[in-house]
PDB file of C-alpha atoms in Angstrom:
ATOM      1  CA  UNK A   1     -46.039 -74.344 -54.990  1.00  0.00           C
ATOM      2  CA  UNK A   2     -44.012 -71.896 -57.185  1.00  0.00           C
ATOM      3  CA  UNK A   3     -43.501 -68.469 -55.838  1.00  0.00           C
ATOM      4  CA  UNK A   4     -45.043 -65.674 -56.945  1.00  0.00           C
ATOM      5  CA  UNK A   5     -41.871 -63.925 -57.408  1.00  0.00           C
ATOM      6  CA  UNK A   6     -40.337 -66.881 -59.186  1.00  0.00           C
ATOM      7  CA  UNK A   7     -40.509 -65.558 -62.970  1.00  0.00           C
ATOM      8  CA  UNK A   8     -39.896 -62.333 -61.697  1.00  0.00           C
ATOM      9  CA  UNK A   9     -36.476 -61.667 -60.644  1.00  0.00           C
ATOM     10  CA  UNK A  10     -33.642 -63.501 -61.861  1.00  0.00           C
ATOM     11  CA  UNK A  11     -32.956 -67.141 -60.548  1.00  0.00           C
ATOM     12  CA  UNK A  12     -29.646 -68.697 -60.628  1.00  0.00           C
ATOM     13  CA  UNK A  13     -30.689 -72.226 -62.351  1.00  0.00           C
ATOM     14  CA  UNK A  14     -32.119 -70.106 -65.520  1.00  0.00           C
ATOM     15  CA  UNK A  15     -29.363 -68.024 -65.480  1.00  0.00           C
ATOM     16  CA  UNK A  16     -26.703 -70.642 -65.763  1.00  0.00           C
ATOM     17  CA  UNK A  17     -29.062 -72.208 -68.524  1.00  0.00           C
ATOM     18  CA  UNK A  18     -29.082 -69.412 -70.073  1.00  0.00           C
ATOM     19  CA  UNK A  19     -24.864 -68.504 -69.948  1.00  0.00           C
ATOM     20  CA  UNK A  20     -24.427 -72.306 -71.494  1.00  0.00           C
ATOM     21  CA  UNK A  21     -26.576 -71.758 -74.258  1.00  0.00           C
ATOM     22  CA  UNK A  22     -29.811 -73.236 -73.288  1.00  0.00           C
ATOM     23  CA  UNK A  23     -33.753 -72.098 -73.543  1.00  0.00           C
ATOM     24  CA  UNK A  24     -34.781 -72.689 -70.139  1.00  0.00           C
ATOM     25  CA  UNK A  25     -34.914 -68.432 -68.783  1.00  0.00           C
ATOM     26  CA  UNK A  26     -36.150 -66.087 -69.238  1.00  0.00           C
ATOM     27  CA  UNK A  27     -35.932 -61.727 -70.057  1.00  0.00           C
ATOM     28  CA  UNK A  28     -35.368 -61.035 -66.774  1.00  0.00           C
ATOM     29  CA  UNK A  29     -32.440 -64.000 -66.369  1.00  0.00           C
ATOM     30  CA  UNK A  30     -30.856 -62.895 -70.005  1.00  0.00           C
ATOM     31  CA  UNK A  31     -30.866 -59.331 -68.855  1.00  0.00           C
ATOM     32  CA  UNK A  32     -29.222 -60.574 -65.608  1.00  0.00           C
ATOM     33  CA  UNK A  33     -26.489 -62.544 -67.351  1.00  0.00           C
ATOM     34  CA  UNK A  34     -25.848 -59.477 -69.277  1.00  0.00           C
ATOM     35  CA  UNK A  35     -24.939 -57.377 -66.501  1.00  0.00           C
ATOM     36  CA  UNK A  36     -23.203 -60.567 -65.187  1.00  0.00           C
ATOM     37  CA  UNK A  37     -20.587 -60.905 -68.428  1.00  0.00           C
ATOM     38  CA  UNK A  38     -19.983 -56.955 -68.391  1.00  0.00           C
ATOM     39  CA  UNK A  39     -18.735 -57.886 -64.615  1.00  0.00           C
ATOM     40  CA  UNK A  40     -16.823 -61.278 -65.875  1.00  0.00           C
ATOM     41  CA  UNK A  41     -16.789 -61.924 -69.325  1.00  0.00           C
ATOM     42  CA  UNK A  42     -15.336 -65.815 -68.902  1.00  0.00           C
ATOM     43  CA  UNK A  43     -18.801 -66.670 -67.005  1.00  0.00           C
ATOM     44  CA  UNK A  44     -20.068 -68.965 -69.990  1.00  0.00           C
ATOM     45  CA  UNK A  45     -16.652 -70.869 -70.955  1.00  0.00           C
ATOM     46  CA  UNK A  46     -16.440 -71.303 -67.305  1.00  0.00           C
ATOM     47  CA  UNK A  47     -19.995 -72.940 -66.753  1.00  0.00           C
ATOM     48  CA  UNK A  48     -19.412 -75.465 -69.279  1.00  0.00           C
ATOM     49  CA  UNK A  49     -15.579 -76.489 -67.550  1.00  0.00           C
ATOM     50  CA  UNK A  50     -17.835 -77.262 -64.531  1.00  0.00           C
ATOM     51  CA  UNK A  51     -20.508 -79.103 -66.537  1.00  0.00           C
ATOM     52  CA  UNK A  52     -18.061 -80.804 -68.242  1.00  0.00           C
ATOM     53  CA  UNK A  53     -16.027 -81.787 -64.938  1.00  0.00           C
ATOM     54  CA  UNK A  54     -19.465 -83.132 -63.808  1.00  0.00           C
ATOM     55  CA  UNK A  55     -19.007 -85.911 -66.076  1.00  0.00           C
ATOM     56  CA  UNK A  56     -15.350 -86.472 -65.789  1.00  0.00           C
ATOM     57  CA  UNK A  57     -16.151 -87.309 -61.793  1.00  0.00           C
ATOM     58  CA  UNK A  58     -18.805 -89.735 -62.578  1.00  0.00           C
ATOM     59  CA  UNK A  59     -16.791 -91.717 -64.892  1.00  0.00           C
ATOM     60  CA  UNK A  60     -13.690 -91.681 -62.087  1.00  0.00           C
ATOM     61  CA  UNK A  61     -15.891 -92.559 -59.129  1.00  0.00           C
ATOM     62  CA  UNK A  62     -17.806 -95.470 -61.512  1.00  0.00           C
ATOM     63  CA  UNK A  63     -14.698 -96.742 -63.616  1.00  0.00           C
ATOM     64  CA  UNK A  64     -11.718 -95.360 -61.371  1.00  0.00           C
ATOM     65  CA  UNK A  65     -13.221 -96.068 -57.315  1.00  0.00           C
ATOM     66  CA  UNK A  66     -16.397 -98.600 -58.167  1.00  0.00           C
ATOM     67  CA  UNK A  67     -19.112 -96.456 -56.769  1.00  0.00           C
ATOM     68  CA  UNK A  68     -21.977 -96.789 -58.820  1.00  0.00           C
ATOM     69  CA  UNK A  69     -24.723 -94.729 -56.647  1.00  0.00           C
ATOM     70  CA  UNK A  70     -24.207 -91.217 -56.693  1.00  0.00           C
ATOM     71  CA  UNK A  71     -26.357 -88.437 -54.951  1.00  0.00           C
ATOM     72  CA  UNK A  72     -26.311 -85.206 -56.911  1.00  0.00           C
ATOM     73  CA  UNK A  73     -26.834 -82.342 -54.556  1.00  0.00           C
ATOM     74  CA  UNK A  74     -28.004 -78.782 -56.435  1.00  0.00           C
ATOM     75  CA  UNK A  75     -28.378 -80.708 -60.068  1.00  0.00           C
ATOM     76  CA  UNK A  76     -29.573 -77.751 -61.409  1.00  0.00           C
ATOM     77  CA  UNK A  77     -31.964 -77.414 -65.106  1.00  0.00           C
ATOM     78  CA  UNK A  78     -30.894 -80.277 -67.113  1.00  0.00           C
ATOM     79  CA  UNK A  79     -28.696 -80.053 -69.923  1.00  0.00           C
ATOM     80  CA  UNK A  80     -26.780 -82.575 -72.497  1.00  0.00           C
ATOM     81  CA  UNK A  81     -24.289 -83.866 -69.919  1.00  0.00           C
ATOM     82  CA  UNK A  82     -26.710 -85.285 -67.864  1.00  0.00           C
ATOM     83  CA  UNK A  83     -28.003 -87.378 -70.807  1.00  0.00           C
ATOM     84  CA  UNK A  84     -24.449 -88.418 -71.490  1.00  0.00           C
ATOM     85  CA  UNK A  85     -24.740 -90.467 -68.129  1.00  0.00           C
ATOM     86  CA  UNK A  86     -22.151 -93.399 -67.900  1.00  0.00           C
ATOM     87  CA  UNK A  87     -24.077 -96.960 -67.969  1.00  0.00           C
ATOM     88  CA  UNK A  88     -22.077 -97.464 -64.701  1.00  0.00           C
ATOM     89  CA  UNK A  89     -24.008 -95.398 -62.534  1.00  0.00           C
ATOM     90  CA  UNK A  90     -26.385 -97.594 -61.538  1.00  0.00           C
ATOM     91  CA  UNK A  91     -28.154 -95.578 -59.567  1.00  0.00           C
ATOM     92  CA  UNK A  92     -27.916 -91.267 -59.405  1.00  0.00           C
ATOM     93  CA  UNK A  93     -31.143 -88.859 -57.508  1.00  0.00           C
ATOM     94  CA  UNK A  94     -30.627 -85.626 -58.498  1.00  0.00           C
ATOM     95  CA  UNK A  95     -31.638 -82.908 -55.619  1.00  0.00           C
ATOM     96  CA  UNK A  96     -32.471 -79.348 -55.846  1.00  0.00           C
ATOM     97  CA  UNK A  97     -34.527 -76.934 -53.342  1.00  0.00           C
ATOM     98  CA  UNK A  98     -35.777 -75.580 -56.558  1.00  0.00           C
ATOM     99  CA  UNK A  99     -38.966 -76.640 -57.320  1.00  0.00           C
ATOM    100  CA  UNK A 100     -39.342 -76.165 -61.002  1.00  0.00           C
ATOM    101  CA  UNK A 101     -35.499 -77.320 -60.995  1.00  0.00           C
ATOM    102  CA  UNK A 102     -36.882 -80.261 -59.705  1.00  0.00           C
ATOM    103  CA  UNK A 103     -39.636 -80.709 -61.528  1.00  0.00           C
ATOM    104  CA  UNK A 104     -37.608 -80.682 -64.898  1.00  0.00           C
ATOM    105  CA  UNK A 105     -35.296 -83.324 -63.358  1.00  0.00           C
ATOM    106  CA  UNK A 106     -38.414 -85.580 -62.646  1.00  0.00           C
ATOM    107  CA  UNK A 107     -39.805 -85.230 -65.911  1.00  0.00           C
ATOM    108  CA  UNK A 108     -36.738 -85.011 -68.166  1.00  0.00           C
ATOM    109  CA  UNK A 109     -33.811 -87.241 -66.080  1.00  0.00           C
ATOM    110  CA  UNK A 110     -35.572 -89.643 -64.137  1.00  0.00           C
ATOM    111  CA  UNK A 111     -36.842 -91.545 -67.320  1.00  0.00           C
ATOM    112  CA  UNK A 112     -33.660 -93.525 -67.036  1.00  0.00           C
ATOM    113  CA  UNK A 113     -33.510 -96.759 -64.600  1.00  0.00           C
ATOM    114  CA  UNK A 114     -32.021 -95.858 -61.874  1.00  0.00           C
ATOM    115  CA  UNK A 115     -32.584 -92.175 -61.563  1.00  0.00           C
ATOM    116  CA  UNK A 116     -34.430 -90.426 -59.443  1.00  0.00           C
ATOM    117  CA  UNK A 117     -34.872 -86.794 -58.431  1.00  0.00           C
ATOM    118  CA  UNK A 118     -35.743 -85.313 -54.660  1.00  0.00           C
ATOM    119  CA  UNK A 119     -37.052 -81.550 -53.975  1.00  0.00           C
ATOM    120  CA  UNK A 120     -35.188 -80.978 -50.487  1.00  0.00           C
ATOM    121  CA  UNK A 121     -33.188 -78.880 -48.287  1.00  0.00           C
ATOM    122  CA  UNK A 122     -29.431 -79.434 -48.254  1.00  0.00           C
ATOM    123  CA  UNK A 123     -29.031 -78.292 -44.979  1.00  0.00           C
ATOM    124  CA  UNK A 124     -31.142 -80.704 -42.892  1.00  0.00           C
ATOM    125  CA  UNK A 125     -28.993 -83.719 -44.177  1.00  0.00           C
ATOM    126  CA  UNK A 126     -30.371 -86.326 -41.731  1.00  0.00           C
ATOM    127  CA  UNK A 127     -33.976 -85.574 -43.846  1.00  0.00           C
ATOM    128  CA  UNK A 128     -32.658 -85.711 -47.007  1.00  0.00           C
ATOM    129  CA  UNK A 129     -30.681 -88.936 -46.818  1.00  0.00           C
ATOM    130  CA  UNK A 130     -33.878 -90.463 -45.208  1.00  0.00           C
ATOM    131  CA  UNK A 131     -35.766 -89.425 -47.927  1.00  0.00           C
ATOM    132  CA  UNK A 132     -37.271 -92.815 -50.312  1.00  0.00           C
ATOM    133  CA  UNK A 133     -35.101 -92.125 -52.795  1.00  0.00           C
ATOM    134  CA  UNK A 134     -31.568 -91.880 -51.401  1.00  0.00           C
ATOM    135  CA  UNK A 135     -33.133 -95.058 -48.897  1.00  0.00           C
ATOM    136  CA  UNK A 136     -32.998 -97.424 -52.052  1.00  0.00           C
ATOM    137  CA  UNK A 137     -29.516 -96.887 -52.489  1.00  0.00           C
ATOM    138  CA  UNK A 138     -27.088 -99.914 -50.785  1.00  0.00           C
ATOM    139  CA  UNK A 139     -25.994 -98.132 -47.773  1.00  0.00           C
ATOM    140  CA  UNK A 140     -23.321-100.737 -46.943  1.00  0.00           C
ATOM    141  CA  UNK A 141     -21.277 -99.549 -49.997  1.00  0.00           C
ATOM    142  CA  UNK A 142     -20.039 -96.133 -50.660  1.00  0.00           C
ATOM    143  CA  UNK A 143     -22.304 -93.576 -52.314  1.00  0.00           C
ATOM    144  CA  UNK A 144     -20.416 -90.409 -54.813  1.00  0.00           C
ATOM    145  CA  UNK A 145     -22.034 -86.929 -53.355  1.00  0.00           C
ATOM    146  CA  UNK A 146     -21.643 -84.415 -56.065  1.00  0.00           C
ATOM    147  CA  UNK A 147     -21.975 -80.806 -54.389  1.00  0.00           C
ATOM    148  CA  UNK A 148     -20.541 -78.682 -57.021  1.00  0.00           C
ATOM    149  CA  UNK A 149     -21.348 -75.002 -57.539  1.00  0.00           C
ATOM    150  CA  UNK A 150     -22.941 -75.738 -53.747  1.00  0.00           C
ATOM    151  CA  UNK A 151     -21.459 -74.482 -51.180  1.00  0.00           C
ATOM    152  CA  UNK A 152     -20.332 -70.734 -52.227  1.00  0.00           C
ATOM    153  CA  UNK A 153     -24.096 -70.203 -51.916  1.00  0.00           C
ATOM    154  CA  UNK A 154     -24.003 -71.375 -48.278  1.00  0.00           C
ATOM    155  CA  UNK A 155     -23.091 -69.053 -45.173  1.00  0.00           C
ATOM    156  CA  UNK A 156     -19.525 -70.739 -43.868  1.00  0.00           C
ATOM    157  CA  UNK A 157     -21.168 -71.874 -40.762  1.00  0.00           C
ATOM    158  CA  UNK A 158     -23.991 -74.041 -42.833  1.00  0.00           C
ATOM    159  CA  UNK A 159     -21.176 -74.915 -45.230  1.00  0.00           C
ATOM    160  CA  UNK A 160     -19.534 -76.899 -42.029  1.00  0.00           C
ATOM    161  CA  UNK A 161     -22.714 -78.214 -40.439  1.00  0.00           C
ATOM    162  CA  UNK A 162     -23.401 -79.540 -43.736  1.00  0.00           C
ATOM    163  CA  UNK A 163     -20.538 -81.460 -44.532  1.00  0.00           C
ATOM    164  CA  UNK A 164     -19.604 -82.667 -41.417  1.00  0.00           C
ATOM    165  CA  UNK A 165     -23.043 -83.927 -41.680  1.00  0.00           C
ATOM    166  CA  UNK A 166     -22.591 -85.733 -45.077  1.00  0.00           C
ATOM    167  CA  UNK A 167     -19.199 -87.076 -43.661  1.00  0.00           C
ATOM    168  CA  UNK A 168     -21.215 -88.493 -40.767  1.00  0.00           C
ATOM    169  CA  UNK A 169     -24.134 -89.875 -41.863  1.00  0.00           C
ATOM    170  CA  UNK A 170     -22.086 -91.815 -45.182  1.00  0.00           C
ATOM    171  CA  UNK A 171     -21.504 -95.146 -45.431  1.00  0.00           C
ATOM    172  CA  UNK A 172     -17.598 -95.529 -45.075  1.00  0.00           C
ATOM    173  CA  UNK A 173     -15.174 -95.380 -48.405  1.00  0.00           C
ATOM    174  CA  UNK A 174     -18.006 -92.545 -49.551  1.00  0.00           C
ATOM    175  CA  UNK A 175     -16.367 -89.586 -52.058  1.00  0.00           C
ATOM    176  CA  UNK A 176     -17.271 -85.969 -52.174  1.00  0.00           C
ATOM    177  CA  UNK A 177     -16.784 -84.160 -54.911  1.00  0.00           C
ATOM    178  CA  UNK A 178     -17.082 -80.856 -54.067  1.00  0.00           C
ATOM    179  CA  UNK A 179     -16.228 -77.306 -56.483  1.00  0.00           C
ATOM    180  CA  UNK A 180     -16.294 -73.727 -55.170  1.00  0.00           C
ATOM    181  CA  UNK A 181     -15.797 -70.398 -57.083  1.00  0.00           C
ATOM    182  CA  UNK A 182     -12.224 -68.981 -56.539  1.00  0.00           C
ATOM    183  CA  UNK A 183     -10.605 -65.359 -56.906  1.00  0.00           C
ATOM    184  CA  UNK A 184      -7.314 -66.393 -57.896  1.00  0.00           C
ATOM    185  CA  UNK A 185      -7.283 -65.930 -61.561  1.00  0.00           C
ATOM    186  CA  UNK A 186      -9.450 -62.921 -61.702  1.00  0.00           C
ATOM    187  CA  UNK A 187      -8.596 -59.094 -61.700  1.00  0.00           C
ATOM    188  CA  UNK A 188      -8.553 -57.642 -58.150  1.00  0.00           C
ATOM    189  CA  UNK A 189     -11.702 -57.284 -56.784  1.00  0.00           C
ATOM    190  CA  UNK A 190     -13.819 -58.745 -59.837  1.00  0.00           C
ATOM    191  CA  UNK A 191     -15.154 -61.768 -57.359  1.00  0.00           C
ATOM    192  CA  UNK A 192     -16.236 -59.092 -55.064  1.00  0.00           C
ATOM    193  CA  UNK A 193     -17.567 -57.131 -57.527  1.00  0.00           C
ATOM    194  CA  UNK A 194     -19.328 -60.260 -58.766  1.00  0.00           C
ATOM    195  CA  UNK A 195     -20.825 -61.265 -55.290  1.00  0.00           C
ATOM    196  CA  UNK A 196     -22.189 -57.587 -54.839  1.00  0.00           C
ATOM    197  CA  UNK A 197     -24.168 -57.770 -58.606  1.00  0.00           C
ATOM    198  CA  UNK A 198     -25.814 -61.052 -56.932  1.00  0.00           C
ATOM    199  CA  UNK A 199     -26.397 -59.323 -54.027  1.00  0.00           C
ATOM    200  CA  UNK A 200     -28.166 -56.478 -55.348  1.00  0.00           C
ATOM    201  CA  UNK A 201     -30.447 -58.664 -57.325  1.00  0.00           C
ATOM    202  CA  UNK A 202     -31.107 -60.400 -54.288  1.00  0.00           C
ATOM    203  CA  UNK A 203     -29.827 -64.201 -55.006  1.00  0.00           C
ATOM    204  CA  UNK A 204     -27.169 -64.201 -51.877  1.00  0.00           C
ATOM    205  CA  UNK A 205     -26.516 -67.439 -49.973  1.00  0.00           C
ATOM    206  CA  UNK A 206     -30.037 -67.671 -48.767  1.00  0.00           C
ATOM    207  CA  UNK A 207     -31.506 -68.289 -52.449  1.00  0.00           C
ATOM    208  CA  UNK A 208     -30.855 -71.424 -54.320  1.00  0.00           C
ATOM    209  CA  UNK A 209     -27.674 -74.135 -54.232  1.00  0.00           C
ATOM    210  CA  UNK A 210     -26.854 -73.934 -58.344  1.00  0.00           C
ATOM    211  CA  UNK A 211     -24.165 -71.188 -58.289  1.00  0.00           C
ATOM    212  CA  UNK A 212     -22.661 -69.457 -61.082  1.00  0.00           C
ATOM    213  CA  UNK A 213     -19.340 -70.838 -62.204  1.00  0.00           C
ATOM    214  CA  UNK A 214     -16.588 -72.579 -59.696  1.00  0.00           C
ATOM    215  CA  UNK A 215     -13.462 -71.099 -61.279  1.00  0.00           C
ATOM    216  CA  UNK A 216     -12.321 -67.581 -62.201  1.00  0.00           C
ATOM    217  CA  UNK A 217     -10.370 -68.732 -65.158  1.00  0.00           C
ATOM    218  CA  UNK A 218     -11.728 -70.576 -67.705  1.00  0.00           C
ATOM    219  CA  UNK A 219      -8.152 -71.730 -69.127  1.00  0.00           C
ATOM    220  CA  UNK A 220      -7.856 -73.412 -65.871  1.00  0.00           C
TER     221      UNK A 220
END
């Protein structure tokens, strides 16, 4: 069940729709992202480096490593990438806690043989990778976790239950990619100031895993 709240206050899927150009928000995201890019004006160039690195991993962990089952943990709204998929995945569930997140994944991603999408709960691990989907993977061969724009959303204690967690429960020779915001190309204090505007609107580490961007430069 969506919450009542849901369409009005800001959520952080729409909003990074929104900041790469998409349709998928709404007036209260776009005025949200407005008072985001008067904080950090790079926001947009810097969501699509980190959409565009999605891709770059998959093709490494398919063509470079040989994994071809890949678990993609806060997939966020869907956008072109993900229909860009390599034919070498053979098999990719895309997880959010969002449920209308989720629910575009189902309808618009999981069309494709070999894709599936999951509504859970990052941090109870040993649920989600017992969940139907992620059981029809091989779990004798190493599975790709993608848990990008993840884990600045998480308190630092959950961020360590969780992956030690993943790092457990994997079959061995698994890869995680994993990409977190940073503060070392920005102004002084503009990553604080940043956390604070998300704060205020009330999507802190408690709301959901899609995060915002997962580098302060978008030359980088």
């Amino acid at each position: 069940m969506i919450p009542p709240h849901y369409f009005q206050q800001p959520v952080l899927a729409r909003v990074q729709d929104h900041l790469d150009g998409g349709t998928d928000d709404y007036a209260v995201d776009r005025a949200f992202a407005r008072t985001l890019l008067t904080v950090a004006p790079w926001l947009p160039a810097s969501v699509r480096i980190n959409r565009g690195h999605w891709l770059r991993v998959l093709h490494y962990l398919t063509r470079g490593l040989g994994i071809d089952q890949v678990i993609d943990l806060g997939c966020g709204l869907p956008h072109d990438d993900h229909r860009q998929l390599p034919d070498s995945v053979r098999r990719i569930v895309y997880v959010d806690n969002d449920c209308v997140v989720e629910g575009h994944a189902r309808m618009i991603l999981a069309e494709r043989a070999g894709t599936a999408s999951l509504l859970a709960d990052l941090t109870d691990v040993p649920a989600l990778l017992a969940a139907a989907p992620i059981q029809q993977f091989d779990h004798d061969r190493p599975i790709g976790v993608l848990l990008h724009d993840v884990v600045p959303w998480l308190d630092d204690d959950t961020a360590r239950t969780v992956l030690a967690a993943l790092r457990a429960l994997l079959p061995a020779g698994s890869v995680l990619s994993l990409t977190h915001a940073t503060g070392d190309f920005t102004p002084a204090g503009q990553m604080v100031r940043l956390t604070e505007v998300c704060q205020d609107a009330g999507l802190d580490q408690s709301h959901a895993y899609a995060a915002l961007a997962t580098t302060g430069d978008p030359t980088t």
